[in-house]
Short mmCIF file of C-alpha atoms in Angstrom, two decimals:
data_model
loop_
_atom_site.label_atom_id
_atom_site.label_comp_id
_atom_site.label_asym_id
_atom_site.label_seq_id
_atom_site.Cartn_x
_atom_site.Cartn_y
_atom_site.Cartn_z
CA MET A 25 0.49 -0.35 -0.32
CA ASN A 26 1.50 3.20 -0.84
CA ARG A 27 1.37 5.65 1.67
CA ARG A 28 0.76 9.23 -0.23
CA PHE A 29 1.98 12.37 1.13
CA ASN A 30 -0.55 15.57 1.51
CA SER A 31 2.36 18.81 -0.57
CA GLN A 32 2.77 21.83 1.96
CA THR A 33 3.94 25.02 2.42
CA SER A 34 6.88 25.14 5.17
CA THR A 35 7.13 27.94 7.40
CA GLU A 36 10.87 28.44 7.81
CA PRO A 37 12.84 30.84 5.21
CA SER A 38 14.90 28.83 3.11
CA HIS A 39 18.43 29.86 3.05
CA GLU A 40 18.57 30.01 -0.11
CA ASN A 41 16.37 33.20 -0.13
CA ILE A 42 17.83 35.47 2.70
CA ASP A 43 19.45 39.02 0.68
CA LEU A 44 22.56 39.63 2.27
CA LYS A 45 22.52 42.85 0.83
CA PRO A 46 21.14 45.04 3.78
CA PHE A 47 23.89 43.97 6.37
CA ILE A 48 26.93 44.22 3.13
CA ASN A 49 26.41 47.87 2.95
CA PHE A 50 25.55 48.39 6.97
CA LEU A 51 29.42 46.31 7.17
CA VAL A 52 30.87 49.38 4.43
CA VAL A 53 29.64 52.25 6.85
CA LEU A 54 30.60 51.19 10.35
CA ILE A 55 33.97 49.10 9.39
CA PRO A 56 35.80 52.87 8.45
CA ALA A 57 33.51 54.48 10.99
CA LEU A 58 34.58 51.66 13.45
CA MET A 59 38.08 52.43 11.97
CA LEU A 60 38.19 56.02 12.47
CA SER A 61 37.28 56.22 16.17
CA ALA A 62 39.76 53.98 16.65
CA GLU A 63 42.32 56.09 15.12
CA PHE A 64 40.23 58.70 17.18
CA SER A 65 40.79 57.62 20.59
CA LYS A 66 43.96 56.45 19.80
CA THR A 67 44.96 60.76 19.13
CA SER A 68 42.59 60.91 21.93
CA ILE A 69 44.86 59.95 24.85
CA ASN A 70 48.29 60.62 23.66
CA LYS A 71 50.04 63.05 25.71
CA LEU A 72 52.78 65.84 25.65
CA HIS A 73 55.24 65.00 27.85
CA VAL A 74 57.47 68.36 28.37
CA TYR A 75 60.91 68.26 31.21
CA LYS A 76 60.57 71.03 33.43
CA LYS A 77 62.94 74.11 33.09
CA GLY A 78 66.18 73.12 34.50
CA THR A 79 65.55 70.03 35.53
CA THR A 80 66.51 66.39 33.24
CA ILE A 81 63.20 64.35 34.54
CA ASP A 82 60.33 62.82 33.60
CA THR A 83 58.08 65.65 35.40
CA ARG A 84 54.94 64.38 32.79
CA ASP A 85 53.25 67.85 34.05
CA THR A 86 52.44 70.88 30.95
CA VAL A 87 54.47 73.72 30.73
CA GLU A 88 52.90 76.19 30.86
CA PRO A 89 54.37 79.56 27.67
CA ILE A 90 56.31 82.21 29.72
CA ILE A 91 55.30 85.82 28.99
CA ARG A 92 58.54 87.81 28.86
CA GLU A 93 58.46 91.11 29.57
CA GLN A 94 59.07 94.27 27.07
CA LEU A 95 61.87 96.50 27.90
CA LYS A 96 60.24 98.89 24.71
CA LEU A 97 63.60 101.25 24.56
CA THR A 98 62.69 104.58 22.85
CA LEU A 99 65.36 107.24 21.98
CA PHE A 100 63.47 110.61 21.51
CA VAL A 101 65.38 112.66 19.27
CA THR A 102 65.17 117.51 19.64
CA ASP A 103 67.99 120.11 18.02
CA SER A 104 69.68 120.67 21.41
CA ALA A 105 68.91 116.62 23.60
CA LEU A 106 68.66 113.03 23.30
CA THR A 107 66.63 111.30 25.92
CA VAL A 108 66.07 106.96 26.24
CA ALA A 109 62.59 106.43 28.31
CA SER A 110 61.66 102.89 28.58
CA ASN A 111 58.67 100.75 30.13
CA TYR A 112 60.79 100.70 33.44
CA GLY A 113 61.53 105.19 33.30
CA PHE A 114 62.75 107.90 31.37
CA MET A 115 66.54 108.25 31.67
CA PRO A 116 67.96 111.49 32.13
CA SER A 117 68.44 113.56 28.75
CA MET A 118 71.83 114.19 27.60
CA TYR A 119 72.12 117.65 26.24
CA TYR A 120 73.98 118.81 23.36
CA LYS A 121 75.78 121.57 20.82
CA GLU A 122 76.58 121.02 17.67
CA TYR A 123 79.52 121.93 16.22
CA ALA A 124 80.52 121.85 12.75
CA ARG A 125 84.36 120.34 11.02
CA TYR A 126 85.21 122.30 8.46
CA VAL A 127 88.48 121.09 6.00
CA GLN A 128 90.27 123.64 4.00
CA LYS A 129 89.39 123.54 0.48
CA ASN A 130 93.09 122.99 -1.07
CA ASN A 131 94.91 121.25 1.38
CA SER A 132 92.94 118.60 3.52
CA ARG A 133 95.07 119.36 6.90
CA ASN A 134 93.80 122.14 7.55
CA ILE A 135 91.27 121.89 9.59
CA ASN A 136 88.36 124.49 11.22
CA ILE A 137 86.16 122.72 14.17
CA VAL A 138 83.48 125.26 15.42
CA PRO A 139 80.04 125.85 15.95
CA ASN A 140 77.52 124.93 13.64
CA THR A 141 75.59 128.27 13.58
CA GLU A 142 74.78 131.22 10.62
CA PRO A 143 78.03 133.53 11.32
CA GLU A 144 80.50 130.75 11.66
CA ARG A 145 79.30 128.78 8.52
CA ARG A 146 79.64 131.39 6.55
CA ASN A 147 83.03 132.83 7.60
CA ALA A 148 84.27 129.32 7.29
CA GLU A 149 82.88 129.57 3.26
CA ASN A 150 84.35 132.78 2.80
CA LYS A 151 88.22 131.55 3.92
CA GLY A 152 88.19 128.57 1.51
CA TYR A 153 86.44 126.07 3.47
CA LYS A 154 84.26 123.12 3.42
CA LEU A 155 81.50 121.26 5.90
CA SER A 156 82.80 118.17 6.87
CA GLU A 157 80.50 116.43 9.34
CA LEU A 158 78.38 117.22 11.59
CA LEU A 159 79.79 116.82 15.00
CA LEU A 160 77.40 116.48 18.42
CA TYR A 161 79.37 117.40 21.97
CA THR A 162 78.12 116.26 25.06
CA GLN A 163 77.12 119.61 27.84
CA ASN A 164 76.21 120.71 31.38
CA GLU A 165 74.00 122.82 32.49
CA ASP A 166 75.65 125.65 33.06
CA LYS A 167 76.38 125.06 28.76
CA THR A 168 79.96 124.16 29.15
CA VAL A 169 81.35 121.31 26.80
CA ASN A 170 82.22 118.29 28.59
CA GLN A 171 85.58 116.78 28.52
CA ALA A 172 87.03 112.57 27.92
CA CYS A 173 89.23 110.71 27.41
CA TYR A 174 90.22 109.73 23.95
CA TYR A 175 92.73 106.89 22.55
CA LYS A 176 93.61 107.35 18.44
CA GLY A 177 89.86 108.75 18.48
CA LYS A 178 87.99 106.30 19.96
CA LEU A 179 86.61 106.44 23.71
CA LEU A 180 88.05 105.16 26.37
CA VAL A 181 85.80 103.27 28.83
CA ASP A 182 85.92 101.85 31.99
CA SER A 183 85.11 98.30 33.69
CA ASN A 184 81.14 100.25 34.56
CA MET A 185 80.86 101.35 30.90
CA LYS A 186 81.68 105.00 32.31
CA PRO A 187 83.67 107.18 30.07
CA VAL A 188 87.17 107.82 31.37
CA THR A 189 87.75 111.65 32.36
CA GLU A 190 91.06 111.30 33.68
CA VAL A 191 93.69 108.32 33.46
CA LYS A 192 94.90 106.64 36.84
CA GLU A 193 97.45 103.87 37.44
CA ASN A 194 95.75 100.51 38.26
CA VAL A 195 92.90 101.02 36.88
CA ASP A 196 90.87 99.52 33.94
CA PHE A 197 90.49 101.28 30.47
CA PHE A 198 88.83 99.73 27.18
CA THR A 199 88.06 101.25 24.25
CA ILE A 200 84.17 101.93 23.18
CA ASP A 201 84.20 99.81 20.82
CA ASN A 202 86.65 96.65 22.34
CA THR A 203 84.92 96.40 25.94
CA GLY A 204 86.38 93.05 26.52
CA THR A 205 89.75 93.94 25.79
CA ARG A 206 91.84 95.60 28.50
CA LEU A 207 93.87 98.91 27.51
CA PRO A 208 97.78 97.83 28.00
CA ALA A 209 99.43 100.60 29.63
CA ILE A 210 101.94 101.29 27.52
CA ALA A 211 99.48 103.09 25.45
CA THR A 212 98.17 105.76 27.16
CA LYS A 213 101.07 107.42 26.44
CA ASN A 214 98.53 107.89 23.05
CA ILE A 215 95.98 109.52 24.99
CA GLU A 216 93.97 112.27 24.82
CA LYS A 217 91.45 114.52 25.90
CA LYS A 218 88.49 115.66 24.01
CA PRO A 219 85.44 117.22 23.75
CA LEU A 220 83.05 113.82 24.80
CA SER A 221 80.50 113.53 21.62
CA VAL A 222 77.23 112.86 22.27
CA TYR A 223 76.93 109.85 20.01
CA ASP A 224 79.34 108.00 22.13
CA ASN A 225 78.29 109.25 25.94
CA LEU A 226 75.02 107.21 24.01
CA GLN A 227 76.55 103.91 23.41
CA CYS A 228 77.69 103.82 26.54
CA LEU A 229 74.54 104.23 28.27
CA LEU A 230 73.24 101.24 25.46
CA LEU A 231 76.39 98.89 26.04
CA GLN A 232 74.43 99.63 29.53
CA ALA A 233 71.12 98.50 28.98
CA HIS A 234 71.66 95.90 26.34
CA GLU A 235 74.52 93.84 28.77
CA ARG A 236 71.33 93.72 31.36
CA TYR A 237 68.37 93.76 29.27
CA GLY A 238 69.09 91.93 26.02
CA GLN A 239 68.97 88.38 27.14
CA SER A 240 65.89 88.74 29.84
CA VAL A 241 62.85 91.03 27.75
CA ALA A 242 61.20 90.21 24.16
CA ASP A 243 62.27 92.93 22.58
CA GLY A 244 65.76 92.79 23.92
CA ASN A 245 66.64 94.15 21.38
CA ASN A 246 64.33 96.44 19.97
CA ILE A 247 65.10 100.47 19.32
CA VAL A 248 62.76 103.05 19.06
CA ILE A 249 63.52 106.17 17.44
CA ALA A 250 61.34 108.79 17.56
CA SER A 251 62.20 112.70 16.55
CA ASP A 252 60.76 115.52 15.73
CA ASP A 253 60.86 117.67 12.16
CA LYS A 254 63.91 120.19 13.60
CA VAL A 255 65.76 116.84 12.91
CA VAL A 256 68.10 117.17 10.27
CA TYR A 257 68.24 112.86 8.40
CA ASP A 258 72.26 112.13 8.46
CA LYS A 259 71.64 112.53 12.90
CA ILE A 260 69.79 109.39 11.94
CA VAL A 261 71.51 107.66 10.62
CA GLN A 262 74.41 107.87 13.31
CA LEU A 263 71.86 107.12 16.01
CA MET A 264 70.77 104.34 13.92
CA ASP A 265 74.87 103.14 13.72
CA VAL A 266 75.29 103.46 17.35
CA SER A 267 72.08 101.53 18.19
CA LYS A 268 73.50 98.70 15.69
CA ALA A 269 77.07 99.10 17.52
CA SER A 270 75.62 99.02 21.48
CA GLY A 271 73.26 95.69 19.78
CA PHE A 272 69.70 96.91 19.11
CA THR A 273 69.87 95.69 15.37
CA GLU A 274 65.98 96.05 15.17
CA ILE A 275 65.23 99.55 14.93
CA SER A 276 62.40 101.51 14.67
CA ILE A 277 61.77 104.70 13.02
CA ALA A 278 58.72 107.19 14.44
CA LYS A 279 58.25 111.03 14.56
CA ILE A 280 57.19 112.90 17.73
CA ARG A 281 53.67 114.72 17.42
CA THR A 282 53.77 118.04 18.98
#
């Protein structure tokens, strides 16, 4: 006797009919997202470990940037005085008197230094002299010109960068352009007293300022030269040269508003 089976539809889905496309699409989106999140997690836990200044031990501390003070050095220039100012205050003004150096046209050995006034200029030119350079000599409140010691045309300074006004025994002397080399005693024969140039006097002051503040402030090599409209450009150029020779190589020019 033959058995007969009724054909029935199975309630379980056939494996051959499963649609995997949505799952694959999901993985396509999920895997890059997981990779990106893993990379972000990696970078987020990285820490910057900096050694504290002056130590060789890893302290695992975050060092905050050091805010250095500023000197804000400014040189004010008028037709009669130089004044140095900074963030710490004003220095006493250096008053000067202007002289003119004249050289005879047909004999350069003949030199005449006279006050730079209209009558003196006219008198020198009438005698066959021509202007060689302008000289600025420091003077006291009573208008007398200060004197200082010079060696072969270079100002002598002591160990404190002060102009030498009198040569003494057992005292170290230096020339302003070579403060690291002591002048030998035998060289004192070539020392002469001359009017103190305001440029040399200024360089002494600027050298002291740069030695003291040059490395400790953020603008240790900066200086602003501010002048009024009466100051001739030749003075500004010479003041720039003095500033550079003193270590202040970053120079700005400004005008004094009156």
